[in-house]
Short mmCIF file of C-alpha atoms in Angstrom, two decimals:
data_model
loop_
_atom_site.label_atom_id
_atom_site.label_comp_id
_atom_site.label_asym_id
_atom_site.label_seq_id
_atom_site.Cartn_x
_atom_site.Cartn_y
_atom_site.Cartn_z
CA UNK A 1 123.00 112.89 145.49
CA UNK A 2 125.66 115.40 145.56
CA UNK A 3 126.36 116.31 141.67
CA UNK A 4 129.14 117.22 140.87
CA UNK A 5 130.89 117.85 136.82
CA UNK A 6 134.28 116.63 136.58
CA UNK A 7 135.40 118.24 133.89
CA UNK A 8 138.02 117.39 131.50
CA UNK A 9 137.97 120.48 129.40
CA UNK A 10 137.87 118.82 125.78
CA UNK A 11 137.95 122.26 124.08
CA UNK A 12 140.43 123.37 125.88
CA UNK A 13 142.81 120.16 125.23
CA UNK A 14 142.23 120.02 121.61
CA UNK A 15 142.81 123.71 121.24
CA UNK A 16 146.24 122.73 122.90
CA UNK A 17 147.25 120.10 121.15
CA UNK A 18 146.70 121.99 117.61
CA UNK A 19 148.62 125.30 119.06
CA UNK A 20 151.61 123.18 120.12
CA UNK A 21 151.84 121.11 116.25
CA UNK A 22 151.06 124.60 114.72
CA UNK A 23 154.46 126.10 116.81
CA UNK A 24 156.60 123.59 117.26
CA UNK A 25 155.38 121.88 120.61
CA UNK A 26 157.46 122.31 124.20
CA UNK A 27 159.72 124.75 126.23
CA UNK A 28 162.41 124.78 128.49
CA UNK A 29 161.32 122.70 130.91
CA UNK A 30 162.23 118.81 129.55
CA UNK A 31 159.10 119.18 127.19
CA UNK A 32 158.71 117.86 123.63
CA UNK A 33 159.96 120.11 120.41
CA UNK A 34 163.38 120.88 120.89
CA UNK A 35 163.93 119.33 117.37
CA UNK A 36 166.96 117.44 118.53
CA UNK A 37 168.36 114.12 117.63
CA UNK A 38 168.09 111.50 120.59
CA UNK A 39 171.63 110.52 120.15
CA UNK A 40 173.62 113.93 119.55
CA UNK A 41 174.29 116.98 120.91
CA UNK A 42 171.71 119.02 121.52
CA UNK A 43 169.34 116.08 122.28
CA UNK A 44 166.08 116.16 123.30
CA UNK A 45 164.34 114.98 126.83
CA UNK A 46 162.04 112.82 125.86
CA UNK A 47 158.78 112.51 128.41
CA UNK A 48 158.37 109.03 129.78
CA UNK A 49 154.92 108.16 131.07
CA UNK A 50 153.58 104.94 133.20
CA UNK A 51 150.34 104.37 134.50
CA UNK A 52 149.07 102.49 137.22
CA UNK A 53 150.20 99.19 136.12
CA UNK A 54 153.78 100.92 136.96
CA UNK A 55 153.83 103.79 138.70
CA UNK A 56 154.83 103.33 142.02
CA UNK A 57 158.12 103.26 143.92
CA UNK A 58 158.36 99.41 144.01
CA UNK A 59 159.38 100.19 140.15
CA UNK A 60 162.37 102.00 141.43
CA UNK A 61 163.53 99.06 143.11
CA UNK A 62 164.72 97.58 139.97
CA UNK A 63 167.27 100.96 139.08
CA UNK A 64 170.31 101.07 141.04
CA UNK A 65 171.78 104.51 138.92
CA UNK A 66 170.49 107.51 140.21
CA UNK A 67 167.96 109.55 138.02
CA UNK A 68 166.91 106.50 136.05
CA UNK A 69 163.56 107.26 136.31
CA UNK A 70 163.84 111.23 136.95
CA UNK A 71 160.92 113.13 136.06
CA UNK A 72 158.80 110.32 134.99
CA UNK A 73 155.11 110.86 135.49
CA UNK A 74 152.06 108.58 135.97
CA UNK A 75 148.26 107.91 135.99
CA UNK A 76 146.56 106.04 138.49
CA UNK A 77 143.31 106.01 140.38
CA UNK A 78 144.35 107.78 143.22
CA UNK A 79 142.31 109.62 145.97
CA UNK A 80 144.25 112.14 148.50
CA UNK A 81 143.77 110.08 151.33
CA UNK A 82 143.43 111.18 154.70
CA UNK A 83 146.03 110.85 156.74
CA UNK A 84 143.81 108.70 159.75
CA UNK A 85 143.20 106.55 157.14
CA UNK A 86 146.93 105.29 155.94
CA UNK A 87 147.65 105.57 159.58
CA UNK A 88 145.14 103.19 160.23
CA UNK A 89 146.42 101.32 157.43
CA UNK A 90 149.82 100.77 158.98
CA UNK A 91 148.35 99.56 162.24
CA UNK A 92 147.21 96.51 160.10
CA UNK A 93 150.80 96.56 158.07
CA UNK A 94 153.47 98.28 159.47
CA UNK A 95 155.46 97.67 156.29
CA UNK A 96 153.82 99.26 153.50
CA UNK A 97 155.69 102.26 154.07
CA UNK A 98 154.18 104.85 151.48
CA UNK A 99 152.79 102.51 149.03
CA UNK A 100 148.91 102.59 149.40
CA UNK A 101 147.67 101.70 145.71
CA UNK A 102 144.37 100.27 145.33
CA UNK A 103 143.78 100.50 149.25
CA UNK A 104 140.94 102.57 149.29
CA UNK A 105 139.21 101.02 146.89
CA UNK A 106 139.87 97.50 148.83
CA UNK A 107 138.27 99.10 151.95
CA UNK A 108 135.20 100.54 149.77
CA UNK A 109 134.77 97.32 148.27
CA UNK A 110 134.60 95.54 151.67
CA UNK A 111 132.16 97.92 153.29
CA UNK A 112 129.68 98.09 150.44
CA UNK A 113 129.37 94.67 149.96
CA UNK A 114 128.55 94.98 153.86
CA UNK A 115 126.02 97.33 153.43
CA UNK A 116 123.96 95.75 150.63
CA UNK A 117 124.14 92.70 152.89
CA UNK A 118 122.33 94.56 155.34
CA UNK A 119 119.55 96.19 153.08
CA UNK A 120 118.99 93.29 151.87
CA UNK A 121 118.79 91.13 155.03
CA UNK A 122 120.80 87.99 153.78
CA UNK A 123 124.24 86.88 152.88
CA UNK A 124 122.45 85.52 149.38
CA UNK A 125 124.82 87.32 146.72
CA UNK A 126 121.63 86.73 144.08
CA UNK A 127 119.76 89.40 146.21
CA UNK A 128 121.65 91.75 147.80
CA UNK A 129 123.34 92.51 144.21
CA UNK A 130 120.22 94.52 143.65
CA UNK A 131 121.13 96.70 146.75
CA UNK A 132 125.29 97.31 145.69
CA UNK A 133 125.07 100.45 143.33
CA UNK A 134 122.06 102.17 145.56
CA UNK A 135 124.35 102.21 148.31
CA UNK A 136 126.41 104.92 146.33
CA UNK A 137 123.95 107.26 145.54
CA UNK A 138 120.63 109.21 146.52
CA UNK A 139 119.76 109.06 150.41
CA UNK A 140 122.00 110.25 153.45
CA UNK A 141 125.38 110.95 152.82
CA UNK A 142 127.57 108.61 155.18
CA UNK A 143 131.28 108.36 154.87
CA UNK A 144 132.02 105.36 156.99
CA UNK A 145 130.18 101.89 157.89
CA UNK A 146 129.97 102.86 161.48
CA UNK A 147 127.75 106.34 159.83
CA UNK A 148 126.42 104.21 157.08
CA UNK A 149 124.86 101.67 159.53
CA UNK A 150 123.65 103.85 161.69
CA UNK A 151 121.25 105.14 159.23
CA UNK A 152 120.62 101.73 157.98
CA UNK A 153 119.32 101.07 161.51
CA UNK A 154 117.59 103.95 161.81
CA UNK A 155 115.64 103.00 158.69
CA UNK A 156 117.10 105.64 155.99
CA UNK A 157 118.69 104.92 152.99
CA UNK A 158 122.33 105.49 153.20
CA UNK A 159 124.68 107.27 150.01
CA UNK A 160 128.47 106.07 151.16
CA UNK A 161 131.21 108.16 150.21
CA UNK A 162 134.12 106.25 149.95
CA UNK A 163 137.60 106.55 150.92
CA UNK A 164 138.63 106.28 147.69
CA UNK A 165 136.18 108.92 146.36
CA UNK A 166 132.30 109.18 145.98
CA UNK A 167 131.80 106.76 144.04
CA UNK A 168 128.48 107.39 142.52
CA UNK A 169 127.99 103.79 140.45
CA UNK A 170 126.51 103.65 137.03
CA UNK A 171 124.09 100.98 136.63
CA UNK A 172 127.00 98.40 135.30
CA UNK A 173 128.54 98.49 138.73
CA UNK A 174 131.10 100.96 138.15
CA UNK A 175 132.36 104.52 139.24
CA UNK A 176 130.96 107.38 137.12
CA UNK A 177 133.64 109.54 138.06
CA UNK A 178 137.10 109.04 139.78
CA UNK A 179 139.78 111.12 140.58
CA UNK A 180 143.43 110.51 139.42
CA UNK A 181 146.73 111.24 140.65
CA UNK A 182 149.47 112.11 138.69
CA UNK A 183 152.57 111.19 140.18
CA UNK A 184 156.22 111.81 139.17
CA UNK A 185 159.73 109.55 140.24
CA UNK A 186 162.26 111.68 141.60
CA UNK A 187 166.41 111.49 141.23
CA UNK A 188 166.12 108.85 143.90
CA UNK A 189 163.87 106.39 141.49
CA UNK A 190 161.09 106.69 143.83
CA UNK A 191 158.06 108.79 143.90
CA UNK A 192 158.18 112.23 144.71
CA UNK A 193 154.87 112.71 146.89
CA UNK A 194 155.58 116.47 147.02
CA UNK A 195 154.96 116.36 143.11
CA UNK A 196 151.99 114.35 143.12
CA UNK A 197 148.73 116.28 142.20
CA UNK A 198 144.72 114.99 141.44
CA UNK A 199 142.70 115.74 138.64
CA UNK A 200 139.26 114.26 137.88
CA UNK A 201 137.24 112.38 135.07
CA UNK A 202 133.94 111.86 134.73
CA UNK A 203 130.52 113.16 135.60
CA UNK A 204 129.08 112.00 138.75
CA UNK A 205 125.46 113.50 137.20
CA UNK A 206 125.78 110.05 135.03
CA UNK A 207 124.93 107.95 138.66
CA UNK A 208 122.42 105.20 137.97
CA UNK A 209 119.14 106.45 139.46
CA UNK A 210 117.58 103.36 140.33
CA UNK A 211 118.67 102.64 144.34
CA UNK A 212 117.18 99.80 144.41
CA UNK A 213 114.38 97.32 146.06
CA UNK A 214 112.63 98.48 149.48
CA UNK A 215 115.12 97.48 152.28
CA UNK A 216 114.81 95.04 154.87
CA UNK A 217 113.60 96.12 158.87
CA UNK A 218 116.41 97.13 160.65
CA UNK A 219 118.30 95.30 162.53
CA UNK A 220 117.71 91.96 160.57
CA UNK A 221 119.88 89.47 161.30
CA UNK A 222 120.83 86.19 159.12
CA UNK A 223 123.64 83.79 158.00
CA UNK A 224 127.08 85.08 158.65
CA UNK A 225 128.45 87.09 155.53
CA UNK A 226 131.57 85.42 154.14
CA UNK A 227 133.65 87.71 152.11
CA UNK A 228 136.59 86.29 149.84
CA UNK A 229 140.16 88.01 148.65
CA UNK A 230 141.65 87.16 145.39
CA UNK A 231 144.68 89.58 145.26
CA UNK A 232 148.18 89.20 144.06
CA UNK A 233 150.37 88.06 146.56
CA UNK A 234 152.82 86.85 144.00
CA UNK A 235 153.18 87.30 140.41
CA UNK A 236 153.59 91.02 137.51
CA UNK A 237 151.30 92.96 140.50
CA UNK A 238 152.30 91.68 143.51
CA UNK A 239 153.51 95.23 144.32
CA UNK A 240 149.43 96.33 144.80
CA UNK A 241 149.24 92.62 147.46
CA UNK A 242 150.07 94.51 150.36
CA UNK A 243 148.02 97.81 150.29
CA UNK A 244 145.02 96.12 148.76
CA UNK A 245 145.22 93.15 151.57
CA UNK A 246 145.40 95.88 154.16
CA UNK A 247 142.42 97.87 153.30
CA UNK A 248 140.15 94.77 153.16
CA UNK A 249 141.23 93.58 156.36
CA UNK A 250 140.90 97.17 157.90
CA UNK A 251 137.51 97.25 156.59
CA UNK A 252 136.74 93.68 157.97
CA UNK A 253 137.94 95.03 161.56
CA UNK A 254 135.89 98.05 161.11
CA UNK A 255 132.72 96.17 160.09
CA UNK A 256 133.03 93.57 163.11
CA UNK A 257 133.54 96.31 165.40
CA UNK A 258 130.40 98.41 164.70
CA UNK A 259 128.21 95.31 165.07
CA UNK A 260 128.96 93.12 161.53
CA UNK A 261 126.50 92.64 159.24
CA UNK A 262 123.17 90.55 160.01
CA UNK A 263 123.64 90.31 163.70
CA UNK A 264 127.55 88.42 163.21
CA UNK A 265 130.79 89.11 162.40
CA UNK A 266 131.77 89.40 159.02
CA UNK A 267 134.52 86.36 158.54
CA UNK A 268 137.33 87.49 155.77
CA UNK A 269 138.77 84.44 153.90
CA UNK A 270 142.00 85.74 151.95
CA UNK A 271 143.33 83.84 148.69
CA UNK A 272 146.08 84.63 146.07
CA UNK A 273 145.45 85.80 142.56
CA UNK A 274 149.12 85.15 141.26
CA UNK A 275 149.01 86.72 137.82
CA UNK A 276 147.40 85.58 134.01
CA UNK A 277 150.83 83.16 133.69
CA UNK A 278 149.38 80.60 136.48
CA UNK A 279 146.34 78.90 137.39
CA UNK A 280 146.71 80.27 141.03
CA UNK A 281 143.75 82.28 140.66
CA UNK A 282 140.99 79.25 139.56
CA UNK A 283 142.65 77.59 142.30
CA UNK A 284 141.93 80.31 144.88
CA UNK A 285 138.76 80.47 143.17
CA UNK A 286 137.59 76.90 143.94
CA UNK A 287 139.07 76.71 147.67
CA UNK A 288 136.92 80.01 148.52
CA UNK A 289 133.85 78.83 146.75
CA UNK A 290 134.65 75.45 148.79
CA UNK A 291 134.62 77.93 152.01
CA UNK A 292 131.14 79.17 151.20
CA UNK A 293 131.86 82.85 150.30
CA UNK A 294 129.32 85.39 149.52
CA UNK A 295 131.37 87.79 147.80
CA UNK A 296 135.46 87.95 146.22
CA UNK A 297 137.16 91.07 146.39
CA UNK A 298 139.72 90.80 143.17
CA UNK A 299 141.70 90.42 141.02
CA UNK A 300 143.33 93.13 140.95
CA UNK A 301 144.35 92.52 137.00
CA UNK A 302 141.73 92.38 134.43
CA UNK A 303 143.04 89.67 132.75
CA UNK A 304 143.17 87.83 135.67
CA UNK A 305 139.14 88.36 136.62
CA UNK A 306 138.12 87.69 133.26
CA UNK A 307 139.47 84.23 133.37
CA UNK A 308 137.49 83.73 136.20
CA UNK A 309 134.74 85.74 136.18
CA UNK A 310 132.12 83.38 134.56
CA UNK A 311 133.49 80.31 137.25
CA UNK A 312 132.34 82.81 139.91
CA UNK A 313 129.51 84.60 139.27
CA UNK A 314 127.92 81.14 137.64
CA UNK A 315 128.07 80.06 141.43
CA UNK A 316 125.61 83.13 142.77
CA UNK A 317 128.50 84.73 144.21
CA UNK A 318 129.31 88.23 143.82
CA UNK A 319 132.93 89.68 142.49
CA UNK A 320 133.90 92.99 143.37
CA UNK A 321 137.55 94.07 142.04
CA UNK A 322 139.27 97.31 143.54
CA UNK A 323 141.74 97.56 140.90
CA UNK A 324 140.21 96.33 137.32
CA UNK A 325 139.95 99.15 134.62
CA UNK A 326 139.37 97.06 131.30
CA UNK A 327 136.68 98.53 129.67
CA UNK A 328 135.25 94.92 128.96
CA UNK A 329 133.69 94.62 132.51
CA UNK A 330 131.36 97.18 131.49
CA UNK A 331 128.92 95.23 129.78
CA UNK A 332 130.16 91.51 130.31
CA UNK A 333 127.41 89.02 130.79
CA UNK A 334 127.71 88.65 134.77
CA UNK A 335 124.20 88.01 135.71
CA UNK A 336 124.47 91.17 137.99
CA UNK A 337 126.93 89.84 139.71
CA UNK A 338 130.49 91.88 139.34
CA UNK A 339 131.25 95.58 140.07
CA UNK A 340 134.25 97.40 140.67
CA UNK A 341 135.39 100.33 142.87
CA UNK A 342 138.09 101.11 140.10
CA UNK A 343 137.00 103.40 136.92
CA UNK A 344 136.88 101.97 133.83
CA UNK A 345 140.23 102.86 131.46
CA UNK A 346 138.07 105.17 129.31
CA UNK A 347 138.34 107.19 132.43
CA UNK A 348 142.07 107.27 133.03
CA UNK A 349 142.60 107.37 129.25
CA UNK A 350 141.32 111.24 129.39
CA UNK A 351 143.28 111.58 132.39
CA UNK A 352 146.34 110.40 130.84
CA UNK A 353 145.84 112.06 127.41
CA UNK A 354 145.14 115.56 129.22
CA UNK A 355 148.71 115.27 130.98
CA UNK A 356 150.71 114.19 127.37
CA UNK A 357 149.25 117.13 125.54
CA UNK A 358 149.97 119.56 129.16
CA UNK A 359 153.28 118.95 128.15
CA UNK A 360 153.07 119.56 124.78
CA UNK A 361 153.85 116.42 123.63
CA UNK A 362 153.67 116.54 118.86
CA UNK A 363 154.80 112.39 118.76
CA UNK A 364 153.80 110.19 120.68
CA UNK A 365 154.67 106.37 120.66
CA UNK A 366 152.37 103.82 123.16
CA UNK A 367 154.36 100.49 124.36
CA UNK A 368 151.62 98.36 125.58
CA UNK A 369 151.14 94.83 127.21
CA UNK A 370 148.71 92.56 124.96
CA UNK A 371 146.20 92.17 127.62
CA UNK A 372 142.29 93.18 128.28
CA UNK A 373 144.35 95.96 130.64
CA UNK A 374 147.09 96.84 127.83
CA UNK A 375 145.39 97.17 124.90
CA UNK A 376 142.21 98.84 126.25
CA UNK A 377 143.83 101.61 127.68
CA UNK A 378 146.20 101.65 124.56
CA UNK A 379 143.28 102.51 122.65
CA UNK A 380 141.38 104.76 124.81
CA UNK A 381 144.94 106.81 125.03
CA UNK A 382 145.20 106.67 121.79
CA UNK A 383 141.64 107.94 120.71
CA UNK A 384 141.96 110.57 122.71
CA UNK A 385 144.71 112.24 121.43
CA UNK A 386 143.22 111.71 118.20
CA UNK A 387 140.10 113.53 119.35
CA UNK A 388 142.43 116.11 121.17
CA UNK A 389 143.94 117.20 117.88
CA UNK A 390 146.95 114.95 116.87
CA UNK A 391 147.18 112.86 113.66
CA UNK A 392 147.09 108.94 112.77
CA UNK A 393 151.01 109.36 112.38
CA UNK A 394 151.77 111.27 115.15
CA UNK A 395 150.38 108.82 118.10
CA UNK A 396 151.69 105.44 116.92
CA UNK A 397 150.68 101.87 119.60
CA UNK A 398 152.98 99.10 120.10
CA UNK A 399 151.69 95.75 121.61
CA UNK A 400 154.15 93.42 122.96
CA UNK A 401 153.88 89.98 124.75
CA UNK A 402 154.50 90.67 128.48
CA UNK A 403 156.38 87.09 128.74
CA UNK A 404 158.91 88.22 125.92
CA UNK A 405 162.48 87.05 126.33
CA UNK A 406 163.24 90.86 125.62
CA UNK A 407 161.99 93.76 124.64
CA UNK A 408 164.42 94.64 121.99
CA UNK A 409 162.35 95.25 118.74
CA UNK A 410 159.90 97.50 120.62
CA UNK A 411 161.99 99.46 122.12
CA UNK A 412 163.76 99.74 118.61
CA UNK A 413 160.59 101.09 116.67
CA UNK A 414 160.32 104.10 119.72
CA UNK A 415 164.29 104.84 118.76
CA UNK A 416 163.38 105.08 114.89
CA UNK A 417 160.01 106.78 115.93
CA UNK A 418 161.76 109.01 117.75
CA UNK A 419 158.91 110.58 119.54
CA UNK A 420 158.39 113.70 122.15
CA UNK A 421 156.64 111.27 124.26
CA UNK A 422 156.19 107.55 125.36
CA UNK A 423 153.74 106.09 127.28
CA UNK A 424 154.55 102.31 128.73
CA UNK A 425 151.49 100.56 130.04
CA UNK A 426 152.53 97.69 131.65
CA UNK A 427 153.20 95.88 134.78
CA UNK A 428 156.81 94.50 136.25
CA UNK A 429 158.18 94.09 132.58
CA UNK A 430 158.36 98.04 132.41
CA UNK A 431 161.31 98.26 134.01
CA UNK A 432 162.99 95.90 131.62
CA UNK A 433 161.29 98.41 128.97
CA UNK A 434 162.45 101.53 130.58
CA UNK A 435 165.96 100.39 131.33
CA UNK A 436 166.25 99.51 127.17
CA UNK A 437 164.92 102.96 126.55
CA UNK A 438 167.14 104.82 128.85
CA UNK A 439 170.08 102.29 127.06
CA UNK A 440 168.87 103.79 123.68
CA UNK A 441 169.04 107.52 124.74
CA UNK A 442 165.28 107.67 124.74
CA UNK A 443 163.82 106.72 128.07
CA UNK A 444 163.33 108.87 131.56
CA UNK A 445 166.78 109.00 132.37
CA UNK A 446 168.64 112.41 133.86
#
């Protein structure tokens, strides 16, 4: 296994964050300290921050005045993807344009379950869940099916790195380390990809070193491997639908064309998650378990799996979500059964706190959805700052109900806060967040 530290630099974040309260925070460059009032002369720029459940240009959409959004910044899970790959990408959906959230980690998702499949020699979710985090560690290093299988064949023991990163599973099921991207909105409301830069979290030394049972001859074949979607075509993250529903049929098309899995094509069944608001997503649920699948790739929000988490993995089959980050998945009772090629929120909560106190950031106030996704990552962010240096009144949470008429009183309690920095963690109701903060003199707007 390729080891590799990905260091966050705690020292060197705390000794930050206590230089910048000791002499009075910020710069010249839009940062935190100025000492102004929000709603005089002399004002300060306060820093807006998003993270993945709203940083994208599909959040621009809703901002017709130029600069509404200028200069504000994001986490995500986000790999620097290749450029074959988001070509390839388009071939399956000309109309994503530059929006590729979550599609790597669609594609990885597809092509491990593939691969356990394989070592395991049978479609039967209750066995070839043994096989799932051993594919991302130890053995040959292989950074497609078409290389991974050929070493399966060959009788080795393949290590996939993914698109989305190397993945290196823990033995819950989940990434050990991930790399981020930090992306800022430009005067045009829409990402500015020349701005966008990738840090990392983690420790990929933290891999689970257990790879496994013995693998099955090569070449096995066996029951056709039936693989199930359960992302949001409509609903608060229907934005991530498209890229995530191209990278698992991508990786379906890339499967079938180096041979499937067990001697036949892998068949792709795709359902709707709609959002926690709906029942769409039990519905989907039943029709694919109707359909026989071996595996569900989804939901793409947390909420949204852990409502039916326990209907799916109760039924043998395996759930594998590219976009989940509540930390709850990490030890929920799942028989075995669910794993994730998205990092946990503890993850991008270091990423996120790292980039507040980079910009020097004394106050800051948290707006968060009350969700498994919201308040999670609410408290992560939160905790870390603490740890970083700041104090209980300087980093002060606000949890809101995401179906809210309006936002009104929260964004109130950020105007009398009054902080260097906010951080909204939420999904479409951010811009209905934003546009109240930029109203009160206190949001990302230039």
């Amino acid at each position: 296994m390729r080891t590799r530290t990905y260091a966050r630099s705690i020292a060197v974040t705390s000794a930050a964050l206590v230089a910048l309260t000791a002499c009075g925070g910020g710069g010249d460059d839009g940062g935190s300290g100025s000492g102004g009032d929000a709603s005089g002369g002399g004002e300060k720029q306060v820093n807006v921050y998003g993270t993945d459940g709203n940083t994208g240009s599909p959040l621009g959409e809703d901002f017709e005045e130029q600069g509404a959004l200028a200069g504000m910044k994001g986490t995500l899970p986000l790999t620097e993807l290749a450029g074959d790959f988001t070509d390839r990408l388009l071939t399956v959906d000309p109309n994503l344009g530059n929006t590729f959230n979550y599609a790597g980690e669609t594609y990885d998702a597809v092509v491990l379950t593939a691969l356990a499949a394989q070592l395991a020699g049978t479609n039967d979710a209750n066995v070839f869940k043994a096989y799932v985090n051993g594919v991302t560690t130890g053995g040959e290093k292989c950074d497609s099916f078409q290389a991974c299988i050929d070493i399966v064949n060959a009788g080795g023991n393949p290590d996939y790195d993914g698109v989305s990163g190397p993945l290196a599973f823990v033995d819950a099921g989940e990434p050990a380390a991930a790399s981020f991207g930090i992306q800022q909105f430009g005067d045009d409301n829409k990402i500015d990809d020349s701005a966008t830069r990738y840090v990392l979290a983690g420790d990929e030394a933290n891999a689970t070193t257990d790879e496994g049972p013995a693998p099955a001859a090569p070449g096995t074949t066996g029951e056709q491997l039936v693989i199930g979607t359960l992302l949001p075509l409509t609903g608060d993250l229907a934005f991530l639908g498209p890229p995530e529903v191209a990278g698992a049929k991508l990786a379906v098309q890339e499967v079938n064309a180096a041979g499937g899995v067990l001697g036949q094509d892998v068949r792709l069944e795709e359902g709707d998650s709609g959002d926690a608001t709906t029942d769409t997503a039990t519905q989907t649920v039943d029709r694919l378990l109707q359909a026989g699948v071996n595996a569900i790739v989804g939901a793409a929000s947390s909420t949204v799996s852990l409502n039916v988490i326990d209907r799916i993995t109760s039924a043998g089959v395996m759930q594998i979500s590219p976009a989940n980050t509540s930390d709850q998945f990490t030890d929920y009772a799942d028989n075995g059964l669910y794993f994730r090629t998205a990092p946990p929120d503890v993850l991008q909560a270091r990423a996120l706190a790292d980039l507040i106190a980079e910009d020097g950031n004394n106050t800051v106030g948290i707006l968060a959805r009350n969700d498994a996704y919201g308040t999670g990552l609410a408290e992560n962010t939160r905790n870390n700052l603490l740890s970083g240096g700041l104090s209980e009144d300087q980093v002060v949470s606000v949890i809101y109900d995401p179906n809210a008429a309006n936002f009104d009183s929260e964004v109130q309690q950020m105007v009398d806060l009054n902080p260097d920095g906010i951080v909204v963690i939420g999904f479409e109701e951010s811009s209905r967040i934003i546009q109240g903060l930029n109203e009160n003199g206190i949001g990302p707007q230039r």
